[in-house]
Coordinates of C-alpha atoms in Angstrom, one line a residue:
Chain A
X288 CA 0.0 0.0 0.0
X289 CA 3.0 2.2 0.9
X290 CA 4.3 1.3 -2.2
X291 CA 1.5 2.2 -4.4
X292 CA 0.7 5.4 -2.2
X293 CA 5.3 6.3 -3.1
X294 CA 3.8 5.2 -7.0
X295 CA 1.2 7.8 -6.9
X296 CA 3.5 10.8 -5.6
X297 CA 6.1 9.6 -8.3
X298 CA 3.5 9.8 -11.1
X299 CA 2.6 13.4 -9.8
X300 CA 6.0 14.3 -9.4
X301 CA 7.3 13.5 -12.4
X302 CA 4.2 14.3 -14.5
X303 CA 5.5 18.1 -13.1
X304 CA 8.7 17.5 -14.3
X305 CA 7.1 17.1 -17.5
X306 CA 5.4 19.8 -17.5
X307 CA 8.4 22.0 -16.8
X308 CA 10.7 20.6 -19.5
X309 CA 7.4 21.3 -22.3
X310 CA 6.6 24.5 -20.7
X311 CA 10.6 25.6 -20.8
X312 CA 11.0 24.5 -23.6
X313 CA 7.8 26.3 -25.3
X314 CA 9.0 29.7 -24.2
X315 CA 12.1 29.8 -26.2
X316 CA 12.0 31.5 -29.2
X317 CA 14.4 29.5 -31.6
X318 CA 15.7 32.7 -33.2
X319 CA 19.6 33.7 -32.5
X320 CA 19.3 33.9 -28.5
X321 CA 21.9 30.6 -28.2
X322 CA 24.5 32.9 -29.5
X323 CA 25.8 34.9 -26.9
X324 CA 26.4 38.3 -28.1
X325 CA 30.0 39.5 -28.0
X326 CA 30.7 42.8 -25.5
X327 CA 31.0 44.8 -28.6
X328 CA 28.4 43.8 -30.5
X329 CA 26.2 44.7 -28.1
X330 CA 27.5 48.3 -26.7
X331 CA 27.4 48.8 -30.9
X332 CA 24.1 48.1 -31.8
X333 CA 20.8 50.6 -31.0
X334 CA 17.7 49.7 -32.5
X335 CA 15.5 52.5 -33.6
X336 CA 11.5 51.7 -33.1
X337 CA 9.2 54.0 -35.0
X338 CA 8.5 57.7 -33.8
X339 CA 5.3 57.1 -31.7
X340 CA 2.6 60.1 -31.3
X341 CA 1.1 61.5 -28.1
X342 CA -1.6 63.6 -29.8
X343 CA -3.4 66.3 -27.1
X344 CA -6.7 66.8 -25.9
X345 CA -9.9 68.5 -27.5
X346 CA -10.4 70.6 -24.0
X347 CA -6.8 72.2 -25.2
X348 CA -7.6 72.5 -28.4
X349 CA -10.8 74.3 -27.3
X350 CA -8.9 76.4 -24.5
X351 CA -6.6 77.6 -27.0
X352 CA -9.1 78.9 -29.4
X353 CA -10.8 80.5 -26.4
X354 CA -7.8 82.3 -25.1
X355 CA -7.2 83.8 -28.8
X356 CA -10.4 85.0 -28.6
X357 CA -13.0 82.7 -30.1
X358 CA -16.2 84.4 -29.1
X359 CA -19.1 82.0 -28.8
X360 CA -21.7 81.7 -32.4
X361 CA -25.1 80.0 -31.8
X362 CA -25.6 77.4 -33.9
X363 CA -22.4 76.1 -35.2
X364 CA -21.9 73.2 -33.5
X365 CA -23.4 69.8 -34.3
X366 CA -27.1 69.5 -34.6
X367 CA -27.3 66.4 -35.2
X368 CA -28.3 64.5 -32.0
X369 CA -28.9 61.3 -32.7
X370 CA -26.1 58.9 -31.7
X371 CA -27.8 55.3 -32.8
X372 CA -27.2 56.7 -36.7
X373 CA -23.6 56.4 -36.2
X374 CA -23.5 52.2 -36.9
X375 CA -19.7 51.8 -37.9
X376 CA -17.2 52.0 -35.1
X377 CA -14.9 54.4 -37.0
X378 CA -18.0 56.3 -37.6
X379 CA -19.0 56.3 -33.2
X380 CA -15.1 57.2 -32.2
X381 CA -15.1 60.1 -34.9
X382 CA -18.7 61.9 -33.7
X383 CA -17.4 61.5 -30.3
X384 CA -14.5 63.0 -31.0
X385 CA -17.2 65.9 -32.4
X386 CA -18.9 66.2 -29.9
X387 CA -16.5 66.0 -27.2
X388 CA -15.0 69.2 -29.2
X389 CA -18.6 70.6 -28.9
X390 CA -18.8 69.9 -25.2
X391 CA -15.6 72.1 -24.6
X392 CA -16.4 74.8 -26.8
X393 CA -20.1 75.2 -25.1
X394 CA -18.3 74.5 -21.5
X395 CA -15.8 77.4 -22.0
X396 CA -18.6 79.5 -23.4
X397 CA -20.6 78.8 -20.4
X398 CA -23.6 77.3 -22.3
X399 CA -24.5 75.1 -19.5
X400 CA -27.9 73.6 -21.4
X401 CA -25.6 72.9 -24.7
X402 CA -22.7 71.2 -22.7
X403 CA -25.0 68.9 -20.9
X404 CA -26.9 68.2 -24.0
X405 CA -23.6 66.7 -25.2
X406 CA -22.0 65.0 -22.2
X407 CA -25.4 63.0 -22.6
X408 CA -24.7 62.6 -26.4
X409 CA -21.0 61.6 -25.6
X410 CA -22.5 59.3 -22.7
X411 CA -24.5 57.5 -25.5
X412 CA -22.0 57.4 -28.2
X413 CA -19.3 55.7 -25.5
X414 CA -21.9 53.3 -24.3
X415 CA -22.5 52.5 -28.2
X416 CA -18.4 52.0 -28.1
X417 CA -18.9 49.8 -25.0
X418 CA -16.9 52.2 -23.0
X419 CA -19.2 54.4 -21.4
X420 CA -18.1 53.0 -17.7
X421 CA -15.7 55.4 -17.8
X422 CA -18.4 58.2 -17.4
X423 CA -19.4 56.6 -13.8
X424 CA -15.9 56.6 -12.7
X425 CA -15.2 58.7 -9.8
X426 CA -19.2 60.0 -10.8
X427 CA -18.5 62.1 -13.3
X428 CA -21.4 62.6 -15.2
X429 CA -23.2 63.5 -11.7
X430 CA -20.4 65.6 -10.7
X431 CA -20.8 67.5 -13.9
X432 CA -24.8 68.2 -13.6
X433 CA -23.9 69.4 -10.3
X434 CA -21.7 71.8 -11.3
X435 CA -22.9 73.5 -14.3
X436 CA -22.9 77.2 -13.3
X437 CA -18.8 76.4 -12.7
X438 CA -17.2 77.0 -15.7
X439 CA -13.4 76.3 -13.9
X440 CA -14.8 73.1 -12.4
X441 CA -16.9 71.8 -15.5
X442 CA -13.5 72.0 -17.4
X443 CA -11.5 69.9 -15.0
X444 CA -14.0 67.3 -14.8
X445 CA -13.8 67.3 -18.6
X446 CA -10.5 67.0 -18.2
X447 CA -10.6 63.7 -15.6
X448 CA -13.1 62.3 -18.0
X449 CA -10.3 62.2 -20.7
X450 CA -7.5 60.5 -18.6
X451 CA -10.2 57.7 -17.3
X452 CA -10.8 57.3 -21.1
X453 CA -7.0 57.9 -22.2
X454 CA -6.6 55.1 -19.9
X455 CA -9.1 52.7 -20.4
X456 CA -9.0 52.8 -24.3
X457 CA -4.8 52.0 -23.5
X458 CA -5.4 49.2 -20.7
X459 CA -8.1 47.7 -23.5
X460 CA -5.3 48.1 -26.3
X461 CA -7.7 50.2 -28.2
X462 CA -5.0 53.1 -28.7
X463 CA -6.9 53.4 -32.1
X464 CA -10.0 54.8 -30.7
X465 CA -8.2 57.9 -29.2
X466 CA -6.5 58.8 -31.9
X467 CA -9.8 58.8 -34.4
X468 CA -11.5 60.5 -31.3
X469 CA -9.3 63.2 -31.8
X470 CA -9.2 63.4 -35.4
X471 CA -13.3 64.5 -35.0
X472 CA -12.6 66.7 -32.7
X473 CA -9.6 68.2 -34.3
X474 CA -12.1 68.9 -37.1
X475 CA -14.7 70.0 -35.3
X476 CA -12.3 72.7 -33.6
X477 CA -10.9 73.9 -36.8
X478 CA -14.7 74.5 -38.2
X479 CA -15.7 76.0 -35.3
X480 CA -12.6 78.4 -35.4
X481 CA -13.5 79.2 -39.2
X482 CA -16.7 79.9 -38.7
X483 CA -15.6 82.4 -35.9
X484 CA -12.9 83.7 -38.2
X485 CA -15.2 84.3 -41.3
X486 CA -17.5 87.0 -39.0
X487 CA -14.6 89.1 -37.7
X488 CA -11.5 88.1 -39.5
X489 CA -9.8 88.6 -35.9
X490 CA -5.9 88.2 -36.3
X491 CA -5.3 86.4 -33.5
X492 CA -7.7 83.4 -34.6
X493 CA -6.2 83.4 -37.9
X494 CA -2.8 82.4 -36.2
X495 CA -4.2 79.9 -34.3
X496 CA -6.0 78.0 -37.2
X497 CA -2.3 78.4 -38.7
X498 CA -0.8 76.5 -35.8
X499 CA -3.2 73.9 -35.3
X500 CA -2.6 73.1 -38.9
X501 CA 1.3 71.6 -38.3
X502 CA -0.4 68.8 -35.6
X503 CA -2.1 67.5 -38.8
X504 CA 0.6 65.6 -40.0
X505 CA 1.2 64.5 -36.4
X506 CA -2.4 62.8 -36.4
X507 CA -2.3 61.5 -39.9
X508 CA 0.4 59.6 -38.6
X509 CA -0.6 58.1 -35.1
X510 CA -3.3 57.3 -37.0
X511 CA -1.2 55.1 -40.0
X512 CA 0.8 53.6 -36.8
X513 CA -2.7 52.1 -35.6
X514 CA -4.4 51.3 -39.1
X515 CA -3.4 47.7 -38.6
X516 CA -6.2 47.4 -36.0
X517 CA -9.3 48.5 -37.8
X518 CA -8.6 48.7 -41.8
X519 CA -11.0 51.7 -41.6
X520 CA -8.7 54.2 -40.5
X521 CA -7.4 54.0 -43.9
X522 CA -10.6 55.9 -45.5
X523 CA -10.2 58.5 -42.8
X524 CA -6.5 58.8 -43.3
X525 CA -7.1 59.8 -47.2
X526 CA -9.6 62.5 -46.4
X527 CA -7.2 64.3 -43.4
X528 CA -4.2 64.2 -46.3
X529 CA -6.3 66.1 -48.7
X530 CA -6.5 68.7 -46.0
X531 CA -2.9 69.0 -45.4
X532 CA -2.3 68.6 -49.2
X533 CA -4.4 72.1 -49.9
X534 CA -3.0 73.5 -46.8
X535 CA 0.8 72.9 -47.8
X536 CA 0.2 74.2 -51.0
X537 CA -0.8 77.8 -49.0
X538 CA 2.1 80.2 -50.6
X539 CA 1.9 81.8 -47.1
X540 CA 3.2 77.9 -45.9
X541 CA 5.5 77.4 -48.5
X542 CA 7.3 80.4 -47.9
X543 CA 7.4 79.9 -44.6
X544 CA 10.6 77.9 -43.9
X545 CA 11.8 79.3 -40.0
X546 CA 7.9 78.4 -39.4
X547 CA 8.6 74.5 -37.5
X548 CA 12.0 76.1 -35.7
X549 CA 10.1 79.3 -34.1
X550 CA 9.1 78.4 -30.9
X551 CA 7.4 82.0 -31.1
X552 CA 6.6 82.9 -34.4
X553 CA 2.9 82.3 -35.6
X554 CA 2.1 82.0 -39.1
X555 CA -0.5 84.3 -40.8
X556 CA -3.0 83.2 -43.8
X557 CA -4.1 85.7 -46.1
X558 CA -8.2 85.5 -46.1
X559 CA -8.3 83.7 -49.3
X560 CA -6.0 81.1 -48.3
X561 CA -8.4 80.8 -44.9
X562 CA -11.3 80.6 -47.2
X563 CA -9.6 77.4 -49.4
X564 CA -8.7 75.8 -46.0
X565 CA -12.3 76.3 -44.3
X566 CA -14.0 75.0 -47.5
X567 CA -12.0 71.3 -47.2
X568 CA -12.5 71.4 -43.4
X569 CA -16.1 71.8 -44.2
X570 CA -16.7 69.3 -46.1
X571 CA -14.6 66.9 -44.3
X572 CA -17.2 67.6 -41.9
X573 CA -20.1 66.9 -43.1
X574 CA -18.7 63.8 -44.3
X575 CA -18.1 63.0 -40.3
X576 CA -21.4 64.3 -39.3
X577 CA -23.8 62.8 -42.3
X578 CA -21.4 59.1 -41.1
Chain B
X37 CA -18.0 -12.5 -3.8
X38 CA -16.0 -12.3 -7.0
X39 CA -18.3 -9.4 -8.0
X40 CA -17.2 -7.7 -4.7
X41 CA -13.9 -7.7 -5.1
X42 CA -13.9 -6.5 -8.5
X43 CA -15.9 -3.7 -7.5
X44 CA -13.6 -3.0 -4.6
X45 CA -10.3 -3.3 -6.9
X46 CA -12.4 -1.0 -9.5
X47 CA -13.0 2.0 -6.8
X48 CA -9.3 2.1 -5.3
X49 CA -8.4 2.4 -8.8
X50 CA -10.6 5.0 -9.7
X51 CA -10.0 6.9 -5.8
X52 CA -6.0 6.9 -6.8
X53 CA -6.4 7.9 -10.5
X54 CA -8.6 10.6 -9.0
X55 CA -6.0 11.2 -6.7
X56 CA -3.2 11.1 -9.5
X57 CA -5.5 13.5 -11.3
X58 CA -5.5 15.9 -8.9
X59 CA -1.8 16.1 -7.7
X60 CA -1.0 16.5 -12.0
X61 CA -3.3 19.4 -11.9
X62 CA -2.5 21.3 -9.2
X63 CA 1.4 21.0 -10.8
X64 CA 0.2 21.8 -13.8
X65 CA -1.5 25.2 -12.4
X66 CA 1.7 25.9 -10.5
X67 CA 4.0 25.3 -13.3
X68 CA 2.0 27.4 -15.5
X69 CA 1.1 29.8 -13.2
X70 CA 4.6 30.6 -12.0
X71 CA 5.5 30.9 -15.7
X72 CA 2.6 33.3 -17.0
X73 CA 3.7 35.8 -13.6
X74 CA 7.0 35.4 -14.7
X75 CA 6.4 36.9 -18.0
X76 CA 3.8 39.7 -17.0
X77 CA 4.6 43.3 -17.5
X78 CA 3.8 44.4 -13.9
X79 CA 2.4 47.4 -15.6
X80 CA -0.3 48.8 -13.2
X81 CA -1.8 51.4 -15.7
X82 CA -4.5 52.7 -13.2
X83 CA -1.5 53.4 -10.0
X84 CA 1.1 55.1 -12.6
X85 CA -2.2 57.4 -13.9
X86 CA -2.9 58.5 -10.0
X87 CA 0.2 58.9 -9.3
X88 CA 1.3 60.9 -12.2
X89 CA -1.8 62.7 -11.6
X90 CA -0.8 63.9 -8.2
X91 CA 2.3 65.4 -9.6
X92 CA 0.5 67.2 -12.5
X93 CA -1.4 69.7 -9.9
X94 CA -1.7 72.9 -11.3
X95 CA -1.5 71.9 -14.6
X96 CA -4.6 70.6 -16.2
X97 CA -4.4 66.9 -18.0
X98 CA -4.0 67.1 -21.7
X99 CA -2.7 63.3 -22.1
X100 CA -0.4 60.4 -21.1
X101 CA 1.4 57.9 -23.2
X102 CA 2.3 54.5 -22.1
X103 CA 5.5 52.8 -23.8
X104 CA 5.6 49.1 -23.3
X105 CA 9.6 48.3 -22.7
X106 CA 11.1 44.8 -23.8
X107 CA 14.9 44.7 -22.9
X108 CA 16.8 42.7 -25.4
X109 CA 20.0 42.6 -27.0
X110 CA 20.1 45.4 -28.7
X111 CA 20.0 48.3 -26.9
X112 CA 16.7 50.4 -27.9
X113 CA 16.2 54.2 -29.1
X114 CA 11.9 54.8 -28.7
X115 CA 10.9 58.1 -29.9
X116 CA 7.1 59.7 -28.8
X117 CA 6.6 63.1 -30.6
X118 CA 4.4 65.4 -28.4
X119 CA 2.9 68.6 -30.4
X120 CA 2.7 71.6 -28.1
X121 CA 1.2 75.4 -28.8
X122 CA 2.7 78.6 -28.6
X123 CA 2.0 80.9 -25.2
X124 CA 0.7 77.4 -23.3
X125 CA 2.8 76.2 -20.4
X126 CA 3.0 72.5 -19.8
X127 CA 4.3 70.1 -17.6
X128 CA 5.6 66.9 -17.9
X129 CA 5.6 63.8 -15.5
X130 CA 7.6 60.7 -15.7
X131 CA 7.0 57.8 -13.7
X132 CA 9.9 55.1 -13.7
X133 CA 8.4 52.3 -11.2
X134 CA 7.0 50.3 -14.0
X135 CA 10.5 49.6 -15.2
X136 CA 12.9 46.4 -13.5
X137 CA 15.8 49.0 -14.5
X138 CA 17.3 51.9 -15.2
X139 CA 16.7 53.9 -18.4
X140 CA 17.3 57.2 -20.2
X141 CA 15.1 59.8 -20.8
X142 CA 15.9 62.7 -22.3
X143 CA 13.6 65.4 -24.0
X144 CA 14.8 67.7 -27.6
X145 CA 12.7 69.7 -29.5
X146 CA 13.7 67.8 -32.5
X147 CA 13.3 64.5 -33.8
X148 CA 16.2 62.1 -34.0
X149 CA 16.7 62.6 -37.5
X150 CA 18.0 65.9 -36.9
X151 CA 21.3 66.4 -37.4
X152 CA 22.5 68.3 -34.5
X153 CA 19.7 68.9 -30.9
X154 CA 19.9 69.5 -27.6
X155 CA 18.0 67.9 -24.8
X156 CA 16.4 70.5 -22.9
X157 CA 15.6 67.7 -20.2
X158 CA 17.4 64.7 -18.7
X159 CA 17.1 62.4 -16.0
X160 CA 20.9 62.0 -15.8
X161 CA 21.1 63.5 -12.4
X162 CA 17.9 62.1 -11.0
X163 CA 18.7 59.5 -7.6
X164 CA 18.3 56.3 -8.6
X165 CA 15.5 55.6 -5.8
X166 CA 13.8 59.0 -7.6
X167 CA 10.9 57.4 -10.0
X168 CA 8.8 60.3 -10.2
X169 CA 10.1 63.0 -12.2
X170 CA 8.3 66.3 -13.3
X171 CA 9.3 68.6 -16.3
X172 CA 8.4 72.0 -16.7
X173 CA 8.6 72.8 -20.3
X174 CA 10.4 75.9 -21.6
X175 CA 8.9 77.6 -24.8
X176 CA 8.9 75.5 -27.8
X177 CA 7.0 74.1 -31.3
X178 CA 7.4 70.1 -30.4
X179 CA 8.5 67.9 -28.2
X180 CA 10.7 64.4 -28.4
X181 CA 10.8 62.0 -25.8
X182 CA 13.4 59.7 -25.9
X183 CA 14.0 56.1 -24.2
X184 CA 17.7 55.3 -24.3
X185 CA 17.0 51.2 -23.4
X186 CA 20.3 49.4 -22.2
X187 CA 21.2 46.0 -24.1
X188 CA 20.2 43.4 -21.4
X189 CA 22.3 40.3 -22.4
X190 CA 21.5 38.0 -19.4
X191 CA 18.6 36.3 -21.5
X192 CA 15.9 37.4 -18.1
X193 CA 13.8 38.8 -21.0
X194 CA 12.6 41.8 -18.5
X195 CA 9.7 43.8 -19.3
X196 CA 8.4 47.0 -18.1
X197 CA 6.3 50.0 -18.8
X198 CA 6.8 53.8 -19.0
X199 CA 4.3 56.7 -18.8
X200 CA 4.4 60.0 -18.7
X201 CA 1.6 62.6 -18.4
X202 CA 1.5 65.5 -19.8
X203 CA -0.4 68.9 -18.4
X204 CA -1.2 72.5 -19.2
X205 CA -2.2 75.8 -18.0

């Protein structure tokens, strides 16, 4: 009995054993690892990844407007309220992207009724995304219907809202979604700005369109380095380059070479050159709004 | 009688097969276990976010960007571009803990095609026990952040993670 009880503990035992060699020997990639690098070889050798983006927020984008002196215009922000049309998920991540632009812009304008019309509208698009936890976290939706009348405290719950999102959409490995988040809202920002700009031509405005025109490329990119993950990106990609084709082909931005090295100069578009940028931006638009 | 005794023979089987069963699982789960804790990042995205976040007050988030670290051979050069706007102040915070060792970070306003930049931060001086580290960002167009990753040649295949947030006001 003793015997067969030893047997049994053997079995398990070297069943284990097994199971260590097979699960050793699984984990070794077969590639050049059972050479052993000289000292040399490996003080000599630096591997360059590719240039990763960290693109920024649709509240800054927003603030900076505001801070130019983007005065507040009824009616130019997205009308259409009706999240279930957007069916695609390229289509959800680029409306919330929209509105989230929308919910700044009426935030730092104080329009209490508009921005809580859209914090519901983002709610529903995020739910539609299957990420609208990130709304209840730390209650921020409730936090924000209690303080409406605070413009300061609105905007730093906006704020929280986008690092709970930055980092769930980066714990799910959904990077993608912010980046085609922003793309909307970059779009959104730069209508909204052009719209401005067309009533009072302000200076100041017209330098900031300018500037927020050389993150384009920045975008377009973080977006290529994620098109792997949803082959869709690649539609949304073609449309942003046609913006930055018309917009590099500006003669006020081609002769413009100390423009990228200046950390204080900001570039100046004549009106017509505003007009052929705000007619692209436009239509790339309605393209996002119509899904 | 002979029907008992088969019957009795046919459940001590069955109890030490069970038995047998058992003892293979439970090595199995350890043995896999161990290995799949082993190879796990450690990356606690939701810690490094509040604790980067504590460091960011006054500034306002904008963003934060994750870089998942392999150490390999080869020592490593990873680049994260960070578009900033004229007349904003911004801060930067770096949180190290998420690494199993030492890297460099330096920051340029160029990329590292450019033929000739300085870094206008550097962790070179930080204590090594120092893993938060915050960055107040002179004027400028762009940043570049830049992970100088050691060769690791003892074959430990370490992994970690690196974040840093970035803030305005």
């Amino acid at each position: 009995m003793l015997l067969k009880k030893n047997s049994l503990v053997l079995k398990g035992a070297l069943f284990i054993a097994a199971s260590m060699v097979f699960v050793a020997c699984g984990s070794d990639a077969p590639t050049d690892e059972t050479i052993a690098p000289t000292e040399d070889s490996v003080v000599a050798e630096v591997q360059t990844e590719e240039l990763t983006y960290s693109l920024p927020s649709p509240l800054q984008i927003a603030s900076i407007f505001k801070k130019s002196g983007l005065k507040y215009k009824a009616g130019i922000t997205s009308d259409l309220k009706d999240p279930a049309k957007y069916t695609s998920n390229l289509n959800k991540a680029i409306n919330l992207g929209v509105y989230s632009a929308d919910l700044s812009y009426a935030v730092l304008n104080k329009q209490n009724q508009e921005a809580m019309t859209y914090m519901k509208l983002s709610r529903q698009l995020a739910d539609n995304l299957g990420m609208g936890t990130v709304f209840d976290q730390g209650n921020l939706s409730t936090r924000f219907e209690k303080n409406l009348s605070n413009e300061d405290s609105l905007a730093y719950i906006i704020a929280e809202l986008q690092m709970v999102t930055d980092m769930y959409l980066d714990e799910n490995d959904q990077q993608q979604i912010t980046s085609i988040v922003f793309s909307g809202a970059w779009v959104e920002s730069m209508y909204i700005g052009s719209k401005v700009y067309e009533k009072g031509k302000d200076k100041s405005l017209n330098g900031k369109l300018a500037e927020q025109m050389t993150i384009l490329g920045s975008i377009i990119n973080a977006l290529k380095a994620e098109e792997k993950k949803d082959a869709a990106i690649g539609g949304l990609i073609a449309d942003l380059v046609i913006v930055k084709d018309v917009y590099d082909a500006l003669p006020s931005v081609k002769n413009n070479p100390a423009g990228e090295d200046d950390a204080e100069k900001e570039l100046t578009l004549t009106d017509d050159e505003v007009t052929q940028l705000t007619t692209k931006i436009e239509v790339l638009r309605a393209k996002f709004i119509n899904g | 009688m002979k029907y008992e005794v088969f019957t009795n023979t046919l459940k001590k089987t069955l109890k030490m097969s069970k038995k047998a069963f058992c003892i293979s699982l439970v090595g199995l789960i350890f043995v896999f276990g161990f290995t799949t804790i082993q190879t796990a990042d450690n990356c606690d995205k939701k810690a490094l976010t509040t604790s980067c976040k504590k460091k960011l007050d006054p500034y306002k988030y904008d963003s934060q960007k994750f870089t998942k670290i392999n150490f390999t051979k080869k020592a490593q050069q990873l680049e994260v571009e960070v578009p900033i706007f004229i007349g904003e102040k911004y801060r930067l915070v770096f949180n190290t803990s998420g690494m199993p060792k030492g890297i460099k970070i330096n920051v340029y306003t160029k990329d590292k095609e450019a033929k000739k930049r300085e870094a206008i931060f550097s962790n070179k001086d930080a204590k090594a026990d120092e893993t938060q580290l915050i960055f107040d960002v002179p004027r400028a167009r762009k940043m570049y952040v830049d992970y100088d990753v050691p060769a690791d040649s003892t074959n430990a295949k370490l992994t970690g993670c690196m974040i840093f947030m970035v803030g305005y006001k």
